[in-house]
Coordinates of C-alpha atoms in Angstrom, one line a residue:
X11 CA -74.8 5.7 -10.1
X12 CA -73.8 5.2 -13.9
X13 CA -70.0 4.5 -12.4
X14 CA -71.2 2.2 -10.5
X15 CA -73.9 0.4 -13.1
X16 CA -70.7 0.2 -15.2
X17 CA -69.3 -1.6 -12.6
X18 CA -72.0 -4.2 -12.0
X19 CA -71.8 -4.7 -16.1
X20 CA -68.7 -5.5 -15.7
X21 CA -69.2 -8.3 -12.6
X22 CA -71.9 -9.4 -14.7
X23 CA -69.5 -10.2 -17.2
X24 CA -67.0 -12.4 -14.8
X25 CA -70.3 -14.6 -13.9
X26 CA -70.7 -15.6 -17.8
X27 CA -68.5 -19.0 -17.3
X28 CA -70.1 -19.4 -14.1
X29 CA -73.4 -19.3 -15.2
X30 CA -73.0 -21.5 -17.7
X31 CA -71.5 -24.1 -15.5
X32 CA -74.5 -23.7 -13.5
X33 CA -76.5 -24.8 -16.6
X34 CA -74.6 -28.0 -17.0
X35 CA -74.8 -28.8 -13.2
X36 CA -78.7 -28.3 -13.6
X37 CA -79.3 -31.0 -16.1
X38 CA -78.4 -29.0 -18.7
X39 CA -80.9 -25.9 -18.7
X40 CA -83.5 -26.8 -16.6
X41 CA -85.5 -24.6 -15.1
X42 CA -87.6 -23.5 -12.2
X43 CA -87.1 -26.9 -10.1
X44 CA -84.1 -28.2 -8.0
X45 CA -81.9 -31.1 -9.9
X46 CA -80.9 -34.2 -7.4
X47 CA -77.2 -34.3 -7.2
X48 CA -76.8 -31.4 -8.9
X49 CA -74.7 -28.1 -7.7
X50 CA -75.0 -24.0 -7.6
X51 CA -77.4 -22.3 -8.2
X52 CA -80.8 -23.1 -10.4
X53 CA -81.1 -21.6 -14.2
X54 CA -81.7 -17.8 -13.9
X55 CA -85.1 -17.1 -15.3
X56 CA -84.9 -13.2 -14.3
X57 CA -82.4 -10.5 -14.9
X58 CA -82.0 -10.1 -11.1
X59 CA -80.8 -13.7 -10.7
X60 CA -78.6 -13.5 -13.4
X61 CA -76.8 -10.4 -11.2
X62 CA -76.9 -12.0 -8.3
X63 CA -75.3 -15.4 -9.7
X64 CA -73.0 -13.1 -11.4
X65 CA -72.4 -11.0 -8.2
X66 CA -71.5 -14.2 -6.2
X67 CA -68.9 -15.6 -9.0
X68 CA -67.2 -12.3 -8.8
X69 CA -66.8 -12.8 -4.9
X70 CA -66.5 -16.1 -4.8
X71 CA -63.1 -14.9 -7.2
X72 CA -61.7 -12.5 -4.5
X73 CA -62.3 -14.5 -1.6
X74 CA -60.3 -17.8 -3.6
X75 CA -57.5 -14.9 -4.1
X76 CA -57.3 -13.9 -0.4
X77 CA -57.5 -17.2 0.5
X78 CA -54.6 -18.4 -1.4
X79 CA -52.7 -15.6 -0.4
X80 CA -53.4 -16.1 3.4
X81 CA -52.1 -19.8 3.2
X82 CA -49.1 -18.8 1.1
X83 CA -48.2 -15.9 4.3
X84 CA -48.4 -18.7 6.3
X85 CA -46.9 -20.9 4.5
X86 CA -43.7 -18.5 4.5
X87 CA -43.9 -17.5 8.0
X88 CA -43.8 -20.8 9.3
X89 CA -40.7 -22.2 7.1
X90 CA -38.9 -18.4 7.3
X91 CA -39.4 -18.3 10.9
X92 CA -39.5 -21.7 11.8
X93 CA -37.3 -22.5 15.0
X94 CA -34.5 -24.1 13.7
X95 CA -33.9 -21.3 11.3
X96 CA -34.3 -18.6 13.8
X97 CA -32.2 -19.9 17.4
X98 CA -32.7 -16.1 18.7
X99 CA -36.4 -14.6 18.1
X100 CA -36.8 -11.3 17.4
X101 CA -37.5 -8.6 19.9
X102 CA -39.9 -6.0 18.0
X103 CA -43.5 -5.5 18.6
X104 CA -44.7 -3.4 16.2
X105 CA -44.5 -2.7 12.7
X106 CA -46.2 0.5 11.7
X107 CA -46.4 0.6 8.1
X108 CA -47.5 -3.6 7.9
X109 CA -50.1 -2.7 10.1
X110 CA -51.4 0.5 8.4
X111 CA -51.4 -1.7 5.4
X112 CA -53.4 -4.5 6.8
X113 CA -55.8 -1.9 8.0
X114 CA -56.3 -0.3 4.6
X115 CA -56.3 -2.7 2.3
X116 CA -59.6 -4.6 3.3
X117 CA -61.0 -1.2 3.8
X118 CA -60.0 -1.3 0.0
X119 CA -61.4 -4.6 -0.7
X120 CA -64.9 -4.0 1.1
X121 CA -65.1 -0.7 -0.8
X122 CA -64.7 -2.5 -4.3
X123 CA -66.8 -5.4 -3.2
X124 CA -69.4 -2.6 -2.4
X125 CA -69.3 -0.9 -5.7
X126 CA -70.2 -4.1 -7.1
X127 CA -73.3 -5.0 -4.8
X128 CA -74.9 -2.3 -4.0
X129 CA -76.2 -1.5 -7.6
X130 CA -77.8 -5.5 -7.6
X131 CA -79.1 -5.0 -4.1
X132 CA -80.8 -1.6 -5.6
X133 CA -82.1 -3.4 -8.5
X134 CA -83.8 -6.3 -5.9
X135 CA -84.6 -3.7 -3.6
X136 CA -86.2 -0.2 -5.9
X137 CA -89.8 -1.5 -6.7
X138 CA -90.6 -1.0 -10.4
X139 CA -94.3 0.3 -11.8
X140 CA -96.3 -2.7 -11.8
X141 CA -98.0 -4.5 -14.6
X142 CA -99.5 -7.1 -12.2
X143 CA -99.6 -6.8 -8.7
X144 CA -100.1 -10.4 -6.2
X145 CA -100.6 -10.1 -2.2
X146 CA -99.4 -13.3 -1.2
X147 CA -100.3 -14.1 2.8
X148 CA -98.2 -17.2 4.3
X149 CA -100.5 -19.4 6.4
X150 CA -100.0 -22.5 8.9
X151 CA -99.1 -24.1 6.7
X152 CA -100.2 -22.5 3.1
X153 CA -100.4 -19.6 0.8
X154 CA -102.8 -17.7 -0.2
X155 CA -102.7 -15.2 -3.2
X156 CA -104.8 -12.4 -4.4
X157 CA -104.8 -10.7 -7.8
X158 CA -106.6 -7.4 -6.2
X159 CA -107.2 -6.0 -9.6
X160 CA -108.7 -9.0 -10.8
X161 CA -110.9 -9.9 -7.9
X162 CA -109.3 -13.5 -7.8
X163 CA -108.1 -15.1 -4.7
X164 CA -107.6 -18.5 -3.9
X165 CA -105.4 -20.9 -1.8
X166 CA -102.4 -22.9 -2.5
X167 CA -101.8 -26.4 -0.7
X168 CA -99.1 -28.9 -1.1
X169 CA -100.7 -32.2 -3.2
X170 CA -100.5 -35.1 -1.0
X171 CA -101.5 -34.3 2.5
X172 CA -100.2 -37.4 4.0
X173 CA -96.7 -35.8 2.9
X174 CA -95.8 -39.3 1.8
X175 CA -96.0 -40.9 -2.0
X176 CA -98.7 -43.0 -2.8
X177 CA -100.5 -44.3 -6.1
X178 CA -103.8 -42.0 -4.9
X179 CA -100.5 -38.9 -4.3
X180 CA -99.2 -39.6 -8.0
X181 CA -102.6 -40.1 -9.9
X182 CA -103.3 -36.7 -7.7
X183 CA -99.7 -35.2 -9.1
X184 CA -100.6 -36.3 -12.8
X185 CA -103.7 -35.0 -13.1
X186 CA -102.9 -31.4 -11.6
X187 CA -100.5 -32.0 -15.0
X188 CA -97.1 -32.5 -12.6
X189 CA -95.0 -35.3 -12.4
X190 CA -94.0 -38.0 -9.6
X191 CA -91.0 -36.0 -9.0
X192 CA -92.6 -32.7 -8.3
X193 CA -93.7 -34.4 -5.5
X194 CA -93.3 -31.7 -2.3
X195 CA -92.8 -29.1 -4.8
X196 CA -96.5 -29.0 -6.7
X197 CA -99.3 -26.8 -5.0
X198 CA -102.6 -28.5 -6.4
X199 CA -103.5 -24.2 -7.5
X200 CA -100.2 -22.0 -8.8
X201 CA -99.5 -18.4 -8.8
X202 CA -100.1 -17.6 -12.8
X203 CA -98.1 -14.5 -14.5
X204 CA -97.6 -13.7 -18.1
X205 CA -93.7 -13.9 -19.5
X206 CA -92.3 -10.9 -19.7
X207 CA -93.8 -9.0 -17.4
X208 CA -93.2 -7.0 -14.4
X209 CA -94.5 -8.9 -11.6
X210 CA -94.8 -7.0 -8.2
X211 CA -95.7 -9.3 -5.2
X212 CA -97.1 -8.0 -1.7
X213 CA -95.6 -10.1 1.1
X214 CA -97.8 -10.7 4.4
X215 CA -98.2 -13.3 7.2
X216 CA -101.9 -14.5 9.0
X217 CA -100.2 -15.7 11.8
X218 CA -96.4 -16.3 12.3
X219 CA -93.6 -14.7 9.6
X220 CA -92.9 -17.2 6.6
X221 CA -90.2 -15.6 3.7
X222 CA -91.7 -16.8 -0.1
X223 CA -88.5 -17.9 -2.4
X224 CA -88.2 -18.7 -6.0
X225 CA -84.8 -19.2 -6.7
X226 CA -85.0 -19.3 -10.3
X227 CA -86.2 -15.5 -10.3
X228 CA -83.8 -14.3 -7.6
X229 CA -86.4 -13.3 -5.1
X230 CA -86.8 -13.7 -1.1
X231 CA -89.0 -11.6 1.2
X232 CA -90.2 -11.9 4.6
X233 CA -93.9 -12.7 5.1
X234 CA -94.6 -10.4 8.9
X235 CA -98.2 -10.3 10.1
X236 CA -99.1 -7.2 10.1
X237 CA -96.8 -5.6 7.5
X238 CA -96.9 -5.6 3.6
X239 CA -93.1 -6.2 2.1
X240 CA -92.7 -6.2 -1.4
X241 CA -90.6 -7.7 -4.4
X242 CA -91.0 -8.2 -7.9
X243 CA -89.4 -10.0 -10.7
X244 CA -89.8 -10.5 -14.8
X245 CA -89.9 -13.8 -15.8
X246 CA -88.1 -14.4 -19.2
X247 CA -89.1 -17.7 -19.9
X248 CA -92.7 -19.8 -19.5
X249 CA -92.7 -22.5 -17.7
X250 CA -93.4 -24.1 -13.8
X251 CA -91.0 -22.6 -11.3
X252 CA -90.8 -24.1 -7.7
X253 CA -90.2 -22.2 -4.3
X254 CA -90.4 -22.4 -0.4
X255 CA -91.0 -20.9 2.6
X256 CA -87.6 -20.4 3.8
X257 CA -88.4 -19.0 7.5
X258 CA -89.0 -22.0 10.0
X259 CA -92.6 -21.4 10.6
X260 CA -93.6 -24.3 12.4
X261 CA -94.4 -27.9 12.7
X262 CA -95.3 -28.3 8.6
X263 CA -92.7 -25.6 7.2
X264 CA -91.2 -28.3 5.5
X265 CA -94.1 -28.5 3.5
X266 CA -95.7 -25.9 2.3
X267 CA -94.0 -25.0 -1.2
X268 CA -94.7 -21.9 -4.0
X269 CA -95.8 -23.0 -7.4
X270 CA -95.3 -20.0 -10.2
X271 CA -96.4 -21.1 -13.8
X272 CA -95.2 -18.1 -16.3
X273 CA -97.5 -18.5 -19.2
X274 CA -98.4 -16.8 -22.4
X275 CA -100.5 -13.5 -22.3
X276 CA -103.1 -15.2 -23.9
X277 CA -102.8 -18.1 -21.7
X278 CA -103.4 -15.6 -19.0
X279 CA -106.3 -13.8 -20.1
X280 CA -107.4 -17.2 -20.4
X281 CA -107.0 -18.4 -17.1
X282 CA -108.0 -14.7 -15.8
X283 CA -111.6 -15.2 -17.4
X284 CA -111.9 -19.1 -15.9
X285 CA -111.3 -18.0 -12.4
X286 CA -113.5 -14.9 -12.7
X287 CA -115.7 -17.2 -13.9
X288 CA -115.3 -19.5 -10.9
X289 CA -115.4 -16.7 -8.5
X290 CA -119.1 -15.8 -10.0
X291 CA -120.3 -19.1 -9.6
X292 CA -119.2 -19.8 -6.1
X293 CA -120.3 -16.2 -4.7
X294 CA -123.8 -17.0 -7.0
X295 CA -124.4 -20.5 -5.0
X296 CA -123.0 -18.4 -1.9
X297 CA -126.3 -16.2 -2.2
X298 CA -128.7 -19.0 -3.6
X299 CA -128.2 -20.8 -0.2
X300 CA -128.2 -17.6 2.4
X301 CA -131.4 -16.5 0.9
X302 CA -133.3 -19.8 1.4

C-alpha cells in the first residue's frame, strides 16, 4: 500500500499543470459553481478531487501516447504495404512473438494504470471517522437532509418553481443572498458544514434512486430506497458549492440541485443554535394546536 501511495504522489504530481489550467478555464479560481463556456473540470475544493483531476491528466497522458502511436502504425502500414509497393502480398498468417507482444503489453499498461487508481478509488471509497455526519434522502423532486446528532432536519427546494426567470424569481434569488445567475443552481435552505472538517454524508432515496454530486469536492453516490450509501469529503475552502442529482429520476430531475455552503466553525455553531431554535418553535406551536 505505501508502493502504491508513492505512486498516486507521483500522478498527483503530473496533474499540477493541469490543474492549474483548469483554474484559468474556470474564470480564474472560482469555485463551487459551473463557469459558461468554460472547460474541465471545476476548482478542487477537497483533496479527493484534486487526485482525481490529477488521476485523469495522468491518463488522459497515456491514452494521447497510444493514440499517437496507433495512427503512426497505421500510418506506416498503409504507405509500407500499400499496393503499388507490394505487387505480390505476403502469404503468412501468424506472427507469434508480435502477437505475444500485443497481448502483454496492455496487460502492462492496465496494470500501471491500476497502481495509479486504485489508491484514489480507496481514498473515495474507505469512510473516515466522522466529525459531522448528514443523511441526505433524494425526493420527487427534492432533498432532504438531516443532521441526526443535531436534531435538525429540513428540506431543500430549487428557488423559482416556475423553473423560469422572473423579477418575483430574482428578488427570490437575492434575498436567499444568491445571484441571478445561480439561478437552477440555489436551493432556497443549503446543506451547512464547517471548513476543514470531515464531512460524512448518508445517501438514501424516498422513492426512486437519485446520485447527489458536488463536483468541486469530488463526490458522487447513489441515492437507493431502501439502502444507506455513504461518502464523505473535507472542504478546504468556505464558500457556496453547487451540485445535482445526476441519476435521471423523473419528470423534474433537471431541477432539483444541491446547495453546500462551507462556513466558519463559528458560523456553524451559529447557524446550529438558529435552527435548533427553529425546530423548538415549530414542534412548540406543533403542541400548542393538538392540545386545543
Amino acid at each position: 500500500m505505501r508502493f502504491m501511495t508513492g505512486l498516486s504522489g507521483i500522478a498527483a504530481s503530473f496533474g499540477t499543470l493541469w490543474g492549474a489550467g483548469m483554474a484559468f478555464a474556470q474564470d480564474g479560481g472560482l469555485m463551487g459553481r459551473p463557469v459558461n463556456g468554460a472547460t474541465g473540470f471545476q476548482v478542487a475544493a477537497t483533496e479527493v478531487a484534486r487526485d482525481v483531476h490529477s488521476l485523469d491528466f495522468f491518463l488522459l497522458v497515456i491514452i494521447t501516447v497510444i493514440t499517437l502511436l496507433v495512427t503512426c502504425l497505421l500510418a506506416f502500414v498503409l504507405f509500407r504495404f500499400h499496393e503499388k509497393r507490394n505487387k505480390v502480398p505476403a502469404t503468412f498468417t501468424h506472427n507469434s512473438p508480435l502477437e505475444v507482444a500485443w497481448t502483454i503489453v496492455p496487460i502492462v499498461v492496465l496494470v500501471f494504470i491500476g497502481a495509479f487508481s486504485l489508491p484514489v478509488l480507496f481514498k473515495q471509497e474507505e469512510i473516515p471517522a466522522a466529525d459531522i455526519t448528514v443523511k441526505v434522502t433524494g425526493n420527487q423532486w427534492y432533498w432532504s437532509y438531516e443532521y441526526p446528532d443535531e436534531g435538525i432536519e429540513f428540506d431543500s427546494f430549487l428557488i423559482g418553481d416556475g423553473k423560469v426567470m422572473s423579477p418575483e424569481v430574482e428578488a427570490e434569488l437575492v434575498d436567499a443572498g444568491y445571484t441571478k445567475e445561480d439561478f437552477l443552481l440555489a436551493t432556497d435552505t443549503a446543506m451547512v458544514v464547517p471548513v476543514n472538517k470531515t464531512i460524512v454524508v448518508q445517501l438514501t432515496g424516498a422513492d426512486v434512486i437519485y446520485a447527489w454530486m458536488v463536483p468541486a469536492f469530488g463526490v458522487q453516490a447513489s441515492a437507493v430506497p431502501g439502502r444507506l450509501s455513504n461518502l464523505w469529503f473535507k472542504a478546504e475552502h468556505e464558500g457556496t458549492y453547487f451540485g445535482q442529482c445526476t441519476t435521471l429520476c423523473g419528470k423534474d430531475h433537471a431541477y432539483m440541485p444541491i446547495t453546500v455552503k462551507v462556513v466558519s466553525e463559528a458560523a456553524y455553531a451559529e447557524w446550529l443554535a438558529s435552527e435548533k431554535t427553529a425546530e423548538l418553535s415549530g414542534a412548540a406551536a406543533v403542541k400548542v394546536a393538538a392540545a386545543n
